[in-house]
């Protein structure tokens, strides 16, 4: 069963996100009166902590305005925001999710430098920052790539297709 604080964090996140309710198959159905561990795109551990959030292809646009809800979901091990149109930098709040093992931000409309703090997410096994569809404006500098790889010793899959890389 979903814990109360997890439910309210999820609901705050839903209220904060702008999404196209025609395209959305999950967020649009989140219903306060039901156990949030049964909400589409949400998975909990045995205690009721949300450990998996799959919000790929939900027609989300316009960024995350208040990160406190997402970064409050601190037990998350898997986060998928792929195939949306956030149109912002990768929010630093995501990087506070220290239990994350699988992070998928592919084709999610994030732009700018990939923050170096990604290298502090020590448990990452899979990191997908690739752009396969539209024009990509995520950038990574070679120094950052070096830092990224140095400390992410558990990383097994890294997808950087379509990312702009500079090298000295
Ligand atoms: C929402 O998605 C539908 C289906 O993809 C699309 O036809 C519609 O134009 C979108 N609405 C907005 C406001 O983008
Ligand atoms: C939420 O679920 C309850 C019980 O299943 C239902 O009566 C209610 O209409 C639902 N609300 C929304 C907004 O879907
Ligand atoms: C963000 O949301 C949290 C929790 O709902 C709230 O306490 C905080 O004031 C909000 N911050 C902003 C800048 O709106
Ligand atoms: C990331 O999510 C997209 C969209 O759901 C999917 O196609 C892709 O395979 C995922 N990447 C990884 C590494 O699983
Ligand atoms: C790697 O981890 C060490 C020890 O935690 C830290 O001192 C160092 O700054 C990290 N390096 C990078 C490149 O993040």
Tab-separated table of C-alpha atoms and ligand atoms in Angstrom, residues 8-9 12 16 65-69, ligand 3:
chain	number	residue	atom	x	y	z
A	8	UNK	CA	0.914	13.431	-1.934
A	9	UNK	CA	4.324	13.863	-3.591
A	12	UNK	CA	1.886	17.405	-6.303
A	16	UNK	CA	2.899	20.756	-11.307
A	65	UNK	CA	8.379	24.150	-12.018
A	66	UNK	CA	8.632	22.887	-8.486
A	67	UNK	CA	11.158	20.085	-8.158
A	68	UNK	CA	10.429	19.423	-4.500
A	69	UNK	CA	7.842	16.766	-5.329
B	3	LIG	C1	7.167	23.562	-3.850
B	3	LIG	O1	6.320	22.584	-3.284
B	3	LIG	C2	6.539	22.399	-1.892
B	3	LIG	C3	5.717	21.219	-1.438
B	3	LIG	O2	4.429	21.274	-1.932
B	3	LIG	C4	6.164	23.685	-1.173
B	3	LIG	O3	6.375	23.523	0.212
B	3	LIG	C5	7.055	24.806	-1.703
B	3	LIG	O4	6.674	26.018	-1.117
B	3	LIG	C6	6.919	24.919	-3.213
B	3	LIG	N1	7.902	25.872	-3.685
B	3	LIG	C7	7.596	26.819	-4.563
B	3	LIG	C8	8.709	27.705	-4.970
B	3	LIG	O5	6.464	26.957	-4.990
